[in-house]
Amino acid sequence: MRPTVHDIAAAAGVSLATVDRVLNQRPGVRRITREKVETAIREIGYVRDVAAANLAKGRIYPLVFILPASDNSFMHGLHAEIGEAMIRSPSERTSIRTEEVAAFDPAALVTALEKLADERPAGIALVATDAPEVVAAVDKLVSDGIPVVTLVSDLTGSRRHHYAGVDNIAAGRTAARLLGRFLGDAKGEVAVLAGSMLVRDHRERLQGFAALMAQEFPKLSILPVLEGRDDPELAHKLVADVLSKHERVIGVYSLGAGNRGLVRALKARASSRPLTVVAHELTVHTRAALIDGTIDAILNQNAGHEVRSAIRVLKAKADGLAVIDAQERIRLDIFLKDNLP
């Protein structure tokens, strides 16, 4: 059995109230008595249940989510999941708020992080823009004792505590295998629509996609990446333009957001040549496009799981507790029109 506070009190010859004051570092205990309690704690091997102690004290965890200001359906969904977490706040002892920064803007993200350093929340979750100055700002927060979790897009090389998101290289390879298998022995070009190469999740998806395409589907060549900045209007323009100029395009991989614009461009094209399309994130718009055959497959990450994971990890890190890796692994789902939830 694990030692309890009753065992400490018995070993030190003090009251439970005295043990409680020592454990919670409250005044009113003589130095010699405090030393006796601390000695008893060491000798009997008492390990404090920090989470239970914080529950007993009614501790509230102020958490901040930093998201890019973006008019895309996935980010709207992420906002909605954080809103659900806010509703659960009383039972989860959290106080959650969101801050928006300009999308793909490292300087704006650094400014937001530096302001939070003075505020000292219990934890920060951010959709990371991968830049040296962002790494430095995150490392400074961690060195100051503030837990940091990256959300959706990682910041490898930083000291962040955890990444709540899918394996993006594996996601890109999965997209390549789906597209290659769907196209069979066909020979042609593949257009790739990204948000920005400034974010690691998009770079890693492209890396995985290009590697598997070259390895297993050499008849398919990848066109230069279109960077739509997750903007539906820009995505529409870029995709419409590439489809009009490249007659050999037979496949499209959308590895970011901006899929509303992609769908518009696909439906508006004058050519009757068939296109095979794989995209990311199951939203209202991609669901409809999957059902009507405009998109062939969707790779999806569960935004709700990511938000819940970020909250669990930030609370655990704030308490100095271990994270259960298996519980926090984010699954990549593959949806066709036949298995939509």
mmCIF file of C-alpha atoms in Angstrom:
data_model
loop_
_atom_site.group_PDB
_atom_site.id
_atom_site.type_symbol
_atom_site.label_atom_id
_atom_site.label_comp_id
_atom_site.label_asym_id
_atom_site.label_seq_id
_atom_site.Cartn_x
_atom_site.Cartn_y
_atom_site.Cartn_z
ATOM 1 C CA MET A 1 0.000 0.000 0.000
ATOM 2 C CA ARG A 2 1.103 3.545 -0.682
ATOM 3 C CA PRO A 3 2.018 5.579 2.415
ATOM 4 C CA THR A 4 -0.604 8.146 3.425
ATOM 5 C CA VAL A 5 -0.649 11.404 5.351
ATOM 6 C CA HIS A 6 -1.764 9.373 8.379
ATOM 7 C CA ASP A 7 1.514 7.396 8.121
ATOM 8 C CA ILE A 8 3.500 10.647 8.000
ATOM 9 C CA ALA A 9 1.711 11.975 11.076
ATOM 10 C CA ALA A 10 2.362 8.753 12.991
ATOM 11 C CA ALA A 11 6.041 8.599 11.958
ATOM 12 C CA ALA A 12 6.684 12.255 12.849
ATOM 13 C CA GLY A 13 4.517 12.263 15.965
ATOM 14 C CA VAL A 14 2.473 15.265 14.813
ATOM 15 C CA SER A 15 -1.138 16.018 13.951
ATOM 16 C CA LEU A 16 -2.694 15.654 10.502
ATOM 17 C CA ALA A 17 -3.179 19.429 10.455
ATOM 18 C CA THR A 18 0.575 19.916 10.874
ATOM 19 C CA VAL A 19 1.321 17.473 8.046
ATOM 20 C CA ASP A 20 -1.133 19.358 5.833
ATOM 21 C CA ARG A 21 0.564 22.688 6.594
ATOM 22 C CA VAL A 22 3.996 21.259 5.737
ATOM 23 C CA LEU A 23 2.820 19.600 2.509
ATOM 24 C CA ASN A 24 1.149 22.791 1.332
ATOM 25 C CA GLN A 25 4.013 25.025 2.534
ATOM 26 C CA ARG A 26 1.820 27.082 4.812
ATOM 27 C CA PRO A 27 3.179 29.036 7.807
ATOM 28 C CA GLY A 28 2.612 28.239 11.466
ATOM 29 C CA VAL A 29 4.971 25.257 11.815
ATOM 30 C CA ARG A 30 8.185 25.446 13.859
ATOM 31 C CA ARG A 31 11.388 24.678 11.974
ATOM 32 C CA ILE A 32 12.179 21.568 14.034
ATOM 33 C CA THR A 33 8.653 20.214 13.524
ATOM 34 C CA ARG A 34 8.818 20.873 9.794
ATOM 35 C CA GLU A 35 12.128 18.987 9.630
ATOM 36 C CA LYS A 36 10.595 16.001 11.479
ATOM 37 C CA VAL A 37 7.718 15.863 8.992
ATOM 38 C CA GLU A 38 10.046 16.148 6.001
ATOM 39 C CA THR A 39 12.257 13.387 7.401
ATOM 40 C CA ALA A 40 9.227 11.125 7.866
ATOM 41 C CA ILE A 41 8.143 11.814 4.272
ATOM 42 C CA ARG A 42 11.525 10.724 2.950
ATOM 43 C CA GLU A 43 11.852 7.674 5.184
ATOM 44 C CA ILE A 44 8.441 6.168 4.469
ATOM 45 C CA GLY A 45 8.616 7.002 0.741
ATOM 46 C CA TYR A 46 5.492 9.126 0.618
ATOM 47 C CA VAL A 47 4.630 10.361 -2.922
ATOM 48 C CA ARG A 48 2.139 13.157 -3.040
ATOM 49 C CA ASP A 49 -0.880 12.927 -5.354
ATOM 50 C CA VAL A 50 -0.599 16.422 -6.788
ATOM 51 C CA ALA A 51 -3.775 16.200 -8.847
ATOM 52 C CA ALA A 52 -5.821 15.188 -5.792
ATOM 53 C CA ALA A 53 -4.229 17.931 -3.738
ATOM 54 C CA ASN A 54 -5.075 20.530 -6.364
ATOM 55 C CA LEU A 55 -8.629 19.224 -6.512
ATOM 56 C CA ALA A 56 -8.923 19.547 -2.752
ATOM 57 C CA LYS A 57 -7.586 23.101 -2.912
ATOM 58 C CA GLY A 58 -9.922 23.974 -5.770
ATOM 59 C CA ARG A 59 -7.053 24.961 -8.067
ATOM 60 C CA ILE A 60 -8.071 26.499 -11.395
ATOM 61 C CA TYR A 61 -5.822 26.126 -14.453
ATOM 62 C CA PRO A 62 -5.808 29.230 -16.699
ATOM 63 C CA LEU A 63 -4.999 28.002 -20.221
ATOM 64 C CA VAL A 64 -4.521 29.960 -23.452
ATOM 65 C CA PHE A 65 -4.970 28.654 -26.999
ATOM 66 C CA ILE A 66 -3.268 30.680 -29.752
ATOM 67 C CA LEU A 67 -4.816 30.102 -33.165
ATOM 68 C CA PRO A 68 -4.236 31.653 -36.600
ATOM 69 C CA ALA A 69 -6.886 34.078 -37.800
ATOM 70 C CA SER A 70 -8.046 32.171 -40.859
ATOM 71 C CA ASP A 71 -11.260 31.798 -42.812
ATOM 72 C CA ASN A 72 -11.099 28.056 -43.229
ATOM 73 C CA SER A 73 -13.472 25.406 -42.004
ATOM 74 C CA PHE A 74 -10.931 23.390 -40.045
ATOM 75 C CA MET A 75 -9.923 26.375 -37.905
ATOM 76 C CA HIS A 76 -13.596 27.181 -37.382
ATOM 77 C CA GLY A 77 -13.998 23.612 -36.153
ATOM 78 C CA LEU A 78 -10.991 23.963 -33.852
ATOM 79 C CA HIS A 79 -12.516 27.127 -32.386
ATOM 80 C CA ALA A 80 -15.766 25.243 -31.837
ATOM 81 C CA GLU A 81 -13.984 22.422 -29.980
ATOM 82 C CA ILE A 82 -12.229 24.931 -27.725
ATOM 83 C CA GLY A 83 -15.645 26.482 -27.108
ATOM 84 C CA GLU A 84 -16.903 23.064 -25.981
ATOM 85 C CA ALA A 85 -13.912 22.831 -23.632
ATOM 86 C CA MET A 86 -14.854 26.223 -22.189
ATOM 87 C CA ILE A 87 -18.316 24.863 -21.420
ATOM 88 C CA ARG A 88 -16.688 21.950 -19.557
ATOM 89 C CA SER A 89 -14.371 24.302 -17.652
ATOM 90 C CA PRO A 90 -16.188 24.205 -14.284
ATOM 91 C CA SER A 91 -15.942 20.418 -14.057
ATOM 92 C CA GLU A 92 -12.363 20.306 -15.411
ATOM 93 C CA ARG A 93 -11.140 23.217 -13.234
ATOM 94 C CA THR A 94 -9.895 25.184 -16.236
ATOM 95 C CA SER A 95 -10.236 28.775 -17.344
ATOM 96 C CA ILE A 96 -9.712 28.805 -21.104
ATOM 97 C CA ARG A 97 -9.455 31.625 -23.584
ATOM 98 C CA THR A 98 -8.291 31.915 -27.188
ATOM 99 C CA GLU A 99 -6.128 34.490 -28.895
ATOM 100 C CA GLU A 100 -5.891 34.925 -32.643
ATOM 101 C CA VAL A 101 -2.791 36.009 -34.535
ATOM 102 C CA ALA A 102 -2.216 36.608 -38.227
ATOM 103 C CA ALA A 103 -1.840 33.293 -40.062
ATOM 104 C CA PHE A 104 1.679 32.281 -41.135
ATOM 105 C CA ASP A 105 3.146 35.353 -39.392
ATOM 106 C CA PRO A 106 6.036 34.408 -37.051
ATOM 107 C CA ALA A 107 6.424 37.962 -35.699
ATOM 108 C CA ALA A 108 2.762 38.137 -34.666
ATOM 109 C CA LEU A 109 3.010 34.769 -32.944
ATOM 110 C CA VAL A 110 6.172 35.792 -31.073
ATOM 111 C CA THR A 111 4.491 39.003 -29.867
ATOM 112 C CA ALA A 112 1.561 37.004 -28.493
ATOM 113 C CA LEU A 113 3.890 34.557 -26.724
ATOM 114 C CA GLU A 114 5.970 37.336 -25.173
ATOM 115 C CA LYS A 115 2.853 39.004 -23.752
ATOM 116 C CA LEU A 116 1.773 35.717 -22.190
ATOM 117 C CA ALA A 117 5.172 35.334 -20.527
ATOM 118 C CA ASP A 118 4.268 38.193 -18.175
ATOM 119 C CA GLU A 119 0.788 36.799 -17.569
ATOM 120 C CA ARG A 120 2.119 33.323 -16.627
ATOM 121 C CA PRO A 121 -0.884 31.095 -17.437
ATOM 122 C CA ALA A 122 -0.850 27.461 -16.320
ATOM 123 C CA GLY A 123 -0.245 26.448 -19.931
ATOM 124 C CA ILE A 124 -0.241 27.563 -23.568
ATOM 125 C CA ALA A 125 -1.319 25.609 -26.658
ATOM 126 C CA LEU A 126 -0.456 27.071 -30.054
ATOM 127 C CA VAL A 127 -0.742 26.269 -33.730
ATOM 128 C CA ALA A 128 2.936 26.776 -34.499
ATOM 129 C CA THR A 129 4.552 28.650 -37.351
ATOM 130 C CA ASP A 130 7.956 27.033 -37.773
ATOM 131 C CA ALA A 131 10.519 29.836 -37.523
ATOM 132 C CA PRO A 132 13.651 30.341 -35.378
ATOM 133 C CA GLU A 133 12.149 33.298 -33.533
ATOM 134 C CA VAL A 134 9.088 31.228 -32.584
ATOM 135 C CA VAL A 135 11.338 28.423 -31.324
ATOM 136 C CA ALA A 136 13.234 30.942 -29.187
ATOM 137 C CA ALA A 137 10.004 32.379 -27.733
ATOM 138 C CA VAL A 138 8.665 28.913 -26.871
ATOM 139 C CA ASP A 139 11.984 27.878 -25.312
ATOM 140 C CA LYS A 140 11.931 31.019 -23.157
ATOM 141 C CA LEU A 141 8.436 30.169 -21.879
ATOM 142 C CA VAL A 142 9.475 26.613 -21.048
ATOM 143 C CA SER A 143 12.632 27.786 -19.256
ATOM 144 C CA ASP A 144 10.410 30.123 -17.219
ATOM 145 C CA GLY A 145 8.312 27.145 -16.110
ATOM 146 C CA ILE A 146 5.268 27.628 -18.378
ATOM 147 C CA PRO A 147 4.062 24.409 -20.070
ATOM 148 C CA VAL A 148 3.707 24.654 -23.872
ATOM 149 C CA VAL A 149 1.917 22.279 -26.250
ATOM 150 C CA THR A 150 1.928 22.605 -30.034
ATOM 151 C CA LEU A 151 -1.403 21.937 -31.678
ATOM 152 C CA VAL A 152 -2.001 20.623 -35.242
ATOM 153 C CA SER A 153 1.389 21.923 -36.477
ATOM 154 C CA ASP A 154 4.531 21.050 -34.515
ATOM 155 C CA LEU A 155 7.688 22.971 -33.642
ATOM 156 C CA THR A 156 10.358 20.283 -33.539
ATOM 157 C CA GLY A 157 13.700 21.490 -32.292
ATOM 158 C CA SER A 158 11.973 23.537 -29.614
ATOM 159 C CA ARG A 159 11.577 22.607 -25.950
ATOM 160 C CA ARG A 160 7.795 22.403 -26.193
ATOM 161 C CA HIS A 161 6.400 19.720 -23.888
ATOM 162 C CA HIS A 162 4.097 17.876 -26.280
ATOM 163 C CA TYR A 163 2.615 17.875 -29.785
ATOM 164 C CA ALA A 164 -1.133 17.260 -30.124
ATOM 165 C CA GLY A 165 -1.566 16.274 -33.754
ATOM 166 C CA VAL A 166 -1.176 13.534 -36.331
ATOM 167 C CA ASP A 167 2.044 12.156 -37.821
ATOM 168 C CA ASN A 168 2.124 14.417 -40.869
ATOM 169 C CA ILE A 169 4.798 12.528 -42.806
ATOM 170 C CA ALA A 170 2.667 9.395 -42.490
ATOM 171 C CA ALA A 171 -0.371 11.430 -43.554
ATOM 172 C CA GLY A 172 1.405 12.569 -46.718
ATOM 173 C CA ARG A 173 2.521 9.025 -47.536
ATOM 174 C CA THR A 174 -1.026 7.778 -46.981
ATOM 175 C CA ALA A 175 -2.373 10.412 -49.382
ATOM 176 C CA ALA A 176 0.196 9.387 -52.005
ATOM 177 C CA ARG A 177 -0.714 5.711 -51.701
ATOM 178 C CA LEU A 178 -4.423 6.437 -52.011
ATOM 179 C CA LEU A 179 -3.941 8.680 -55.027
ATOM 180 C CA GLY A 180 -1.538 6.268 -56.699
ATOM 181 C CA ARG A 181 -3.794 3.274 -56.155
ATOM 182 C CA PHE A 182 -6.864 5.169 -57.378
ATOM 183 C CA LEU A 183 -5.037 6.215 -60.566
ATOM 184 C CA GLY A 184 -3.617 2.756 -61.264
ATOM 185 C CA ASP A 185 -1.302 2.687 -64.286
ATOM 186 C CA ALA A 186 -2.292 6.154 -65.495
ATOM 187 C CA LYS A 187 0.492 8.541 -66.419
ATOM 188 C CA GLY A 188 0.200 12.257 -65.774
ATOM 189 C CA GLU A 189 0.684 15.165 -63.392
ATOM 190 C CA VAL A 190 -0.465 15.801 -59.834
ATOM 191 C CA ALA A 191 -1.258 19.278 -58.534
ATOM 192 C CA VAL A 192 -0.571 19.921 -54.862
ATOM 193 C CA LEU A 193 -2.339 22.652 -52.882
ATOM 194 C CA ALA A 194 -0.767 23.686 -49.559
ATOM 195 C CA GLY A 195 -1.380 26.521 -47.127
ATOM 196 C CA SER A 196 2.194 27.634 -46.554
ATOM 197 C CA MET A 197 5.582 26.005 -46.410
ATOM 198 C CA LEU A 198 6.185 28.078 -43.250
ATOM 199 C CA VAL A 199 4.248 25.526 -41.196
ATOM 200 C CA ARG A 200 5.808 22.181 -40.427
ATOM 201 C CA ASP A 201 2.676 20.079 -40.856
ATOM 202 C CA HIS A 202 2.360 21.174 -44.488
ATOM 203 C CA ARG A 203 6.064 20.649 -45.195
ATOM 204 C CA GLU A 204 6.002 17.202 -43.622
ATOM 205 C CA ARG A 205 2.888 16.142 -45.529
ATOM 206 C CA LEU A 206 4.537 17.229 -48.769
ATOM 207 C CA GLN A 207 7.734 15.406 -47.789
ATOM 208 C CA GLY A 208 5.903 12.147 -47.151
ATOM 209 C CA PHE A 209 3.750 12.540 -50.265
ATOM 210 C CA ALA A 210 6.652 13.277 -52.619
ATOM 211 C CA ALA A 211 8.834 10.485 -51.225
ATOM 212 C CA LEU A 212 6.241 7.758 -51.674
ATOM 213 C CA MET A 213 5.168 9.052 -55.089
ATOM 214 C CA ALA A 214 8.752 8.911 -56.354
ATOM 215 C CA GLN A 215 9.282 5.481 -54.834
ATOM 216 C CA GLU A 216 6.116 3.688 -55.915
ATOM 217 C CA PHE A 217 4.313 5.756 -58.555
ATOM 218 C CA PRO A 218 7.011 7.130 -60.897
ATOM 219 C CA LYS A 219 4.498 7.626 -63.739
ATOM 220 C CA LEU A 220 2.959 10.470 -61.743
ATOM 221 C CA SER A 221 4.913 13.732 -61.620
ATOM 222 C CA ILE A 222 4.252 16.423 -59.019
ATOM 223 C CA LEU A 223 3.813 20.029 -60.156
ATOM 224 C CA PRO A 224 5.284 22.932 -58.126
ATOM 225 C CA VAL A 225 3.350 23.394 -54.898
ATOM 226 C CA LEU A 226 0.556 25.962 -54.840
ATOM 227 C CA GLU A 227 0.534 27.972 -51.595
ATOM 228 C CA GLY A 228 -3.018 29.121 -50.980
ATOM 229 C CA ARG A 229 -2.388 30.364 -47.401
ATOM 230 C CA ASP A 230 -5.532 28.442 -46.353
ATOM 231 C CA ASP A 231 -7.550 31.209 -48.055
ATOM 232 C CA PRO A 232 -10.520 29.816 -50.032
ATOM 233 C CA GLU A 233 -10.441 32.650 -52.582
ATOM 234 C CA LEU A 234 -6.713 32.348 -53.249
ATOM 235 C CA ALA A 235 -6.987 28.552 -53.351
ATOM 236 C CA HIS A 236 -9.788 28.813 -55.932
ATOM 237 C CA LYS A 237 -7.709 31.080 -58.150
ATOM 238 C CA LEU A 238 -4.556 28.953 -57.940
ATOM 239 C CA VAL A 239 -6.304 25.641 -58.608
ATOM 240 C CA ALA A 240 -8.397 27.035 -61.457
ATOM 241 C CA ASP A 241 -5.265 28.481 -63.023
ATOM 242 C CA VAL A 242 -3.210 25.273 -62.816
ATOM 243 C CA LEU A 243 -6.057 23.166 -64.222
ATOM 244 C CA SER A 244 -6.460 25.512 -67.157
ATOM 245 C CA LYS A 245 -2.735 25.551 -67.976
ATOM 246 C CA HIS A 246 -1.822 21.899 -67.403
ATOM 247 C CA GLU A 247 -3.772 19.467 -69.518
ATOM 248 C CA ARG A 248 -1.946 16.456 -68.085
ATOM 249 C CA VAL A 249 -3.184 16.958 -64.499
ATOM 250 C CA ILE A 250 -5.059 13.805 -63.452
ATOM 251 C CA GLY A 251 -4.740 14.071 -59.661
ATOM 252 C CA VAL A 252 -4.947 16.710 -56.958
ATOM 253 C CA TYR A 253 -3.688 16.546 -53.370
ATOM 254 C CA SER A 254 -4.890 19.276 -51.012
ATOM 255 C CA LEU A 255 -2.669 18.986 -47.949
ATOM 256 C CA GLY A 256 -3.932 22.042 -46.056
ATOM 257 C CA ALA A 257 -7.155 23.997 -45.724
ATOM 258 C CA GLY A 258 -8.778 26.306 -48.287
ATOM 259 C CA ASN A 259 -10.836 23.374 -49.531
ATOM 260 C CA ARG A 260 -13.919 25.492 -50.195
ATOM 261 C CA GLY A 261 -11.941 27.219 -52.942
ATOM 262 C CA LEU A 262 -10.589 23.902 -54.199
ATOM 263 C CA VAL A 263 -14.092 22.451 -54.521
ATOM 264 C CA ARG A 264 -15.334 25.530 -56.400
ATOM 265 C CA ALA A 265 -12.438 25.299 -58.856
ATOM 266 C CA LEU A 266 -12.970 21.571 -59.410
ATOM 267 C CA LYS A 267 -16.672 22.001 -60.098
ATOM 268 C CA ALA A 268 -16.169 25.000 -62.391
ATOM 269 C CA ARG A 269 -13.527 23.462 -64.676
ATOM 270 C CA ALA A 270 -14.512 23.252 -68.319
ATOM 271 C CA SER A 271 -12.539 20.073 -69.077
ATOM 272 C CA SER A 272 -14.311 16.747 -68.995
ATOM 273 C CA ARG A 273 -11.145 14.805 -68.125
ATOM 274 C CA PRO A 274 -11.512 12.863 -64.863
ATOM 275 C CA LEU A 275 -9.620 14.004 -61.788
ATOM 276 C CA THR A 276 -8.797 12.016 -58.666
ATOM 277 C CA VAL A 277 -8.693 14.180 -55.558
ATOM 278 C CA VAL A 278 -7.447 13.511 -52.022
ATOM 279 C CA ALA A 279 -7.820 16.232 -49.394
ATOM 280 C CA HIS A 280 -7.463 16.807 -45.662
ATOM 281 C CA GLU A 281 -10.052 17.517 -42.964
ATOM 282 C CA LEU A 282 -13.679 16.430 -42.906
ATOM 283 C CA THR A 283 -15.784 19.606 -42.874
ATOM 284 C CA VAL A 284 -19.271 20.445 -44.118
ATOM 285 C CA HIS A 285 -17.809 21.385 -47.505
ATOM 286 C CA THR A 286 -15.485 18.413 -47.979
ATOM 287 C CA ARG A 287 -18.195 16.030 -46.782
ATOM 288 C CA ALA A 288 -20.554 17.312 -49.489
ATOM 289 C CA ALA A 289 -17.758 17.076 -52.081
ATOM 290 C CA LEU A 290 -17.017 13.500 -51.005
ATOM 291 C CA ILE A 291 -20.663 12.529 -51.339
ATOM 292 C CA ASP A 292 -21.067 14.046 -54.815
ATOM 293 C CA GLY A 293 -17.783 12.589 -56.094
ATOM 294 C CA THR A 294 -15.805 15.820 -56.427
ATOM 295 C CA ILE A 295 -13.334 14.504 -53.812
ATOM 296 C CA ASP A 296 -12.397 10.818 -53.644
ATOM 297 C CA ALA A 297 -10.895 10.526 -50.149
ATOM 298 C CA ILE A 298 -10.471 12.645 -47.026
ATOM 299 C CA LEU A 299 -7.735 12.291 -44.409
ATOM 300 C CA ASN A 300 -9.015 13.626 -41.105
ATOM 301 C CA GLN A 301 -7.620 14.538 -37.710
ATOM 302 C CA ASN A 302 -10.041 14.832 -34.811
ATOM 303 C CA ALA A 303 -9.863 18.442 -33.632
ATOM 304 C CA GLY A 304 -11.812 17.598 -30.474
ATOM 305 C CA HIS A 305 -9.313 14.913 -29.491
ATOM 306 C CA GLU A 306 -6.456 17.344 -30.110
ATOM 307 C CA VAL A 307 -7.984 20.037 -27.902
ATOM 308 C CA ARG A 308 -8.780 17.571 -25.115
ATOM 309 C CA SER A 309 -5.279 16.124 -25.360
ATOM 310 C CA ALA A 310 -3.676 19.567 -25.139
ATOM 311 C CA ILE A 311 -5.691 20.357 -22.008
ATOM 312 C CA ARG A 312 -4.820 17.060 -20.319
ATOM 313 C CA VAL A 313 -1.123 17.480 -21.074
ATOM 314 C CA LEU A 314 -0.966 21.114 -19.956
ATOM 315 C CA LYS A 315 -2.653 20.272 -16.654
ATOM 316 C CA ALA A 316 -0.339 17.306 -16.113
ATOM 317 C CA LYS A 317 2.751 19.396 -16.847
ATOM 318 C CA ALA A 318 1.532 22.172 -14.572
ATOM 319 C CA ASP A 319 1.305 19.560 -11.805
ATOM 320 C CA GLY A 320 4.622 17.898 -12.668
ATOM 321 C CA LEU A 321 2.886 14.643 -13.594
ATOM 322 C CA ALA A 322 3.711 12.135 -16.345
ATOM 323 C CA VAL A 323 1.814 12.056 -19.637
ATOM 324 C CA ILE A 324 0.264 8.797 -20.857
ATOM 325 C CA ASP A 325 1.577 8.671 -24.427
ATOM 326 C CA ALA A 326 -0.914 6.093 -25.698
ATOM 327 C CA GLN A 327 -3.835 8.196 -24.488
ATOM 328 C CA GLU A 328 -2.542 11.271 -26.295
ATOM 329 C CA ARG A 329 -1.806 9.666 -29.675
ATOM 330 C CA ILE A 330 -3.925 11.359 -32.354
ATOM 331 C CA ARG A 331 -5.355 9.000 -34.955
ATOM 332 C CA LEU A 332 -5.468 9.679 -38.702
ATOM 333 C CA ASP A 333 -8.849 8.694 -40.169
ATOM 334 C CA ILE A 334 -9.474 7.890 -43.840
ATOM 335 C CA PHE A 335 -12.960 8.628 -45.121
ATOM 336 C CA LEU A 336 -14.564 7.628 -48.417
ATOM 337 C CA LYS A 337 -18.167 8.394 -49.283
ATOM 338 C CA ASP A 338 -19.021 4.867 -48.102
ATOM 339 C CA ASN A 339 -17.819 5.161 -44.495
ATOM 340 C CA LEU A 340 -18.724 8.709 -43.519
ATOM 341 C CA PRO A 341 -19.638 9.044 -39.844
#
